[in-house]
Amino acid sequence: MSKKFDTLLGLERTEEQKNDRQFVTALARGLEVLRAFEPSDGPLGNQELAERTGLPKPTVSRITHTLTTLGYLDYIPRLSRYAIAPAVLSLGHSCVTSAGMKTVARPHMQDLAEYADATVALGARDRLSMIYLDVARGSRTVAFSLDPGARIPLYNTAMGAAFLSVLPTKERDFLMDAIAKSVGSEWSTIKRRLESAFRSLDETGFCLFSGTYERAMNGLGSAIVQSNGTVSAFSCSVPAFQHSHERLLEDLGPRLVTMCNQIKGDLPRLT
């Protein structure tokens, strides 16, 4: 088993987890192959998938054959490559809509996006990344490239900091340790930024990251915890030239918090 697969993309397993008899390695490998497809990708071949997952090419070939048979991948004969099939998209759609979050959040997100000429996004954690589940843009919003399905760093974005801030201490500490191992010498700077964001979130309910992920963009982040413990994080992103820091801190940040409170208040109606 390759080191890359064994560490599960940066989240190292403990010895107890490695010896877990309930862990189905074949299933994990199949899911890793599906995860290897990025939103910007075209079709991928077995060799590319093997390189991305760290799995042997013969293993990947068996997995892609199985996933194609089950309808999760489409095989393109003239290219000898595979593409994500609609069955995978339906699984993601079920995840987003099962608790009513997307249905409840969308109108509130759109209202804030229109008010601020901003991009407002809903996200959830995917290992050491946040994955966009939904995106709302104002009618006059300056073009912003990220769409649903895009991944951003957990540790270098307002959305990621907001997500981390509301986790139980044990889970947050585990992820902070994983981030430290992932970023190496950059950790001291990243840790200070996150701790500053946590303080802001404790005091105001939101945090501001200025040009840390995209230099030309400023992002506000906040998060809510649903009654079942599920964490949903939100961001409000605008070009750096568009709004002053004073407006971000005194107007848009509080409005983002209000939006989150409204969404959380509406959720019980659908549960």
PDB file of C-alpha atoms in Angstrom, residues 117-209:
ATOM      1  CA  ASP A 117     -22.277  42.872  -4.599  1.00  0.00           C
ATOM      2  CA  ALA A 118     -20.497  39.837  -3.221  1.00  0.00           C
ATOM      3  CA  THR A 119     -20.051  36.118  -3.607  1.00  0.00           C
ATOM      4  CA  VAL A 120     -21.665  34.251  -0.712  1.00  0.00           C
ATOM      5  CA  ALA A 121     -20.806  30.573  -0.339  1.00  0.00           C
ATOM      6  CA  LEU A 122     -21.920  27.620   1.775  1.00  0.00           C
ATOM      7  CA  GLY A 123     -19.267  25.025   2.536  1.00  0.00           C
ATOM      8  CA  ALA A 124     -18.358  21.932   4.509  1.00  0.00           C
ATOM      9  CA  ARG A 125     -15.050  20.306   5.398  1.00  0.00           C
ATOM     10  CA  ASP A 126     -13.371  17.784   3.124  1.00  0.00           C
ATOM     11  CA  ARG A 127     -10.253  16.684   5.028  1.00  0.00           C
ATOM     12  CA  LEU A 128      -7.957  19.721   5.017  1.00  0.00           C
ATOM     13  CA  SER A 129     -10.115  21.653   2.574  1.00  0.00           C
ATOM     14  CA  MET A 130     -13.493  23.317   2.513  1.00  0.00           C
ATOM     15  CA  ILE A 131     -15.699  22.293  -0.387  1.00  0.00           C
ATOM     16  CA  TYR A 132     -18.243  24.728  -1.787  1.00  0.00           C
ATOM     17  CA  LEU A 133     -21.748  23.250  -1.639  1.00  0.00           C
ATOM     18  CA  ASP A 134     -23.565  26.298  -2.999  1.00  0.00           C
ATOM     19  CA  VAL A 135     -22.656  29.769  -4.261  1.00  0.00           C
ATOM     20  CA  ALA A 136     -24.775  32.931  -4.627  1.00  0.00           C
ATOM     21  CA  ARG A 137     -23.676  36.021  -6.528  1.00  0.00           C
ATOM     22  CA  GLY A 138     -25.185  39.481  -6.723  1.00  0.00           C
ATOM     23  CA  SER A 139     -26.431  40.711 -10.086  1.00  0.00           C
ATOM     24  CA  ARG A 140     -23.587  43.253 -10.178  1.00  0.00           C
ATOM     25  CA  THR A 141     -20.964  41.065  -8.520  1.00  0.00           C
ATOM     26  CA  VAL A 142     -17.493  41.164 -10.057  1.00  0.00           C
ATOM     27  CA  ALA A 143     -16.757  37.747 -11.579  1.00  0.00           C
ATOM     28  CA  PHE A 144     -15.446  35.230  -9.060  1.00  0.00           C
ATOM     29  CA  SER A 145     -14.145  31.937 -10.383  1.00  0.00           C
ATOM     30  CA  LEU A 146     -15.125  29.410  -7.726  1.00  0.00           C
ATOM     31  CA  ASP A 147     -18.279  27.348  -8.217  1.00  0.00           C
ATOM     32  CA  PRO A 148     -19.986  24.557  -6.247  1.00  0.00           C
ATOM     33  CA  GLY A 149     -17.590  21.637  -5.945  1.00  0.00           C
ATOM     34  CA  ALA A 150     -14.492  23.823  -5.673  1.00  0.00           C
ATOM     35  CA  ARG A 151     -12.096  23.265  -2.786  1.00  0.00           C
ATOM     36  CA  ILE A 152     -10.291  25.930  -0.774  1.00  0.00           C
ATOM     37  CA  PRO A 153      -7.769  25.517   2.066  1.00  0.00           C
ATOM     38  CA  LEU A 154      -9.253  24.861   5.485  1.00  0.00           C
ATOM     39  CA  TYR A 155      -6.473  26.784   7.197  1.00  0.00           C
ATOM     40  CA  ASN A 156      -6.044  29.851   4.985  1.00  0.00           C
ATOM     41  CA  THR A 157      -9.593  31.084   4.432  1.00  0.00           C
ATOM     42  CA  ALA A 158     -12.281  32.827   6.451  1.00  0.00           C
ATOM     43  CA  MET A 159     -14.712  29.980   5.783  1.00  0.00           C
ATOM     44  CA  GLY A 160     -12.210  27.407   7.030  1.00  0.00           C
ATOM     45  CA  ALA A 161     -11.367  29.387  10.168  1.00  0.00           C
ATOM     46  CA  ALA A 162     -15.076  29.793  10.937  1.00  0.00           C
ATOM     47  CA  PHE A 163     -15.576  26.048  10.538  1.00  0.00           C
ATOM     48  CA  LEU A 164     -12.688  25.208  12.844  1.00  0.00           C
ATOM     49  CA  SER A 165     -13.855  27.703  15.460  1.00  0.00           C
ATOM     50  CA  VAL A 166     -17.113  25.891  16.260  1.00  0.00           C
ATOM     51  CA  LEU A 167     -15.726  22.353  16.418  1.00  0.00           C
ATOM     52  CA  PRO A 168     -15.428  20.433  19.694  1.00  0.00           C
ATOM     53  CA  THR A 169     -11.972  20.982  21.172  1.00  0.00           C
ATOM     54  CA  LYS A 170     -10.745  17.435  20.519  1.00  0.00           C
ATOM     55  CA  GLU A 171     -11.711  17.538  16.841  1.00  0.00           C
ATOM     56  CA  ARG A 172     -10.264  21.011  16.343  1.00  0.00           C
ATOM     57  CA  ASP A 173      -6.970  20.006  17.986  1.00  0.00           C
ATOM     58  CA  PHE A 174      -6.737  16.941  15.727  1.00  0.00           C
ATOM     59  CA  LEU A 175      -7.194  19.072  12.622  1.00  0.00           C
ATOM     60  CA  MET A 176      -4.785  21.730  13.845  1.00  0.00           C
ATOM     61  CA  ASP A 177      -2.140  19.011  14.310  1.00  0.00           C
ATOM     62  CA  ALA A 178      -2.861  17.706  10.797  1.00  0.00           C
ATOM     63  CA  ILE A 179      -2.544  21.216   9.351  1.00  0.00           C
ATOM     64  CA  ALA A 180       0.768  21.730  11.170  1.00  0.00           C
ATOM     65  CA  LYS A 181       2.169  18.544   9.597  1.00  0.00           C
ATOM     66  CA  SER A 182       0.843  19.552   6.179  1.00  0.00           C
ATOM     67  CA  VAL A 183       2.219  23.108   6.012  1.00  0.00           C
ATOM     68  CA  GLY A 184       5.572  22.573   7.742  1.00  0.00           C
ATOM     69  CA  SER A 185       7.544  25.776   8.322  1.00  0.00           C
ATOM     70  CA  GLU A 186       4.532  27.970   7.542  1.00  0.00           C
ATOM     71  CA  TRP A 187       2.684  26.687  10.596  1.00  0.00           C
ATOM     72  CA  SER A 188       3.680  29.418  13.047  1.00  0.00           C
ATOM     73  CA  THR A 189       2.280  32.137  10.768  1.00  0.00           C
ATOM     74  CA  ILE A 190      -0.863  30.156   9.974  1.00  0.00           C
ATOM     75  CA  LYS A 191      -1.426  29.308  13.652  1.00  0.00           C
ATOM     76  CA  ARG A 192      -1.256  32.976  14.658  1.00  0.00           C
ATOM     77  CA  ARG A 193      -3.727  33.903  11.924  1.00  0.00           C
ATOM     78  CA  LEU A 194      -6.151  31.167  12.951  1.00  0.00           C
ATOM     79  CA  GLU A 195      -5.932  32.046  16.638  1.00  0.00           C
ATOM     80  CA  SER A 196      -6.642  35.687  15.792  1.00  0.00           C
ATOM     81  CA  ALA A 197      -9.632  34.581  13.716  1.00  0.00           C
ATOM     82  CA  PHE A 198     -10.909  32.404  16.578  1.00  0.00           C
ATOM     83  CA  ARG A 199     -10.796  35.394  18.913  1.00  0.00           C
ATOM     84  CA  SER A 200     -12.700  37.512  16.416  1.00  0.00           C
ATOM     85  CA  LEU A 201     -15.298  34.775  15.943  1.00  0.00           C
ATOM     86  CA  ASP A 202     -15.744  34.460  19.715  1.00  0.00           C
ATOM     87  CA  GLU A 203     -16.219  38.212  20.083  1.00  0.00           C
ATOM     88  CA  THR A 204     -18.221  39.120  16.966  1.00  0.00           C
ATOM     89  CA  GLY A 205     -19.389  35.883  15.339  1.00  0.00           C
ATOM     90  CA  PHE A 206     -17.314  36.453  12.188  1.00  0.00           C
ATOM     91  CA  CYS A 207     -13.705  36.753  11.030  1.00  0.00           C
ATOM     92  CA  LEU A 208     -11.979  38.632   8.215  1.00  0.00           C
ATOM     93  CA  PHE A 209      -9.200  37.227   6.020  1.00  0.00           C
TER      94      PHE A 209
END
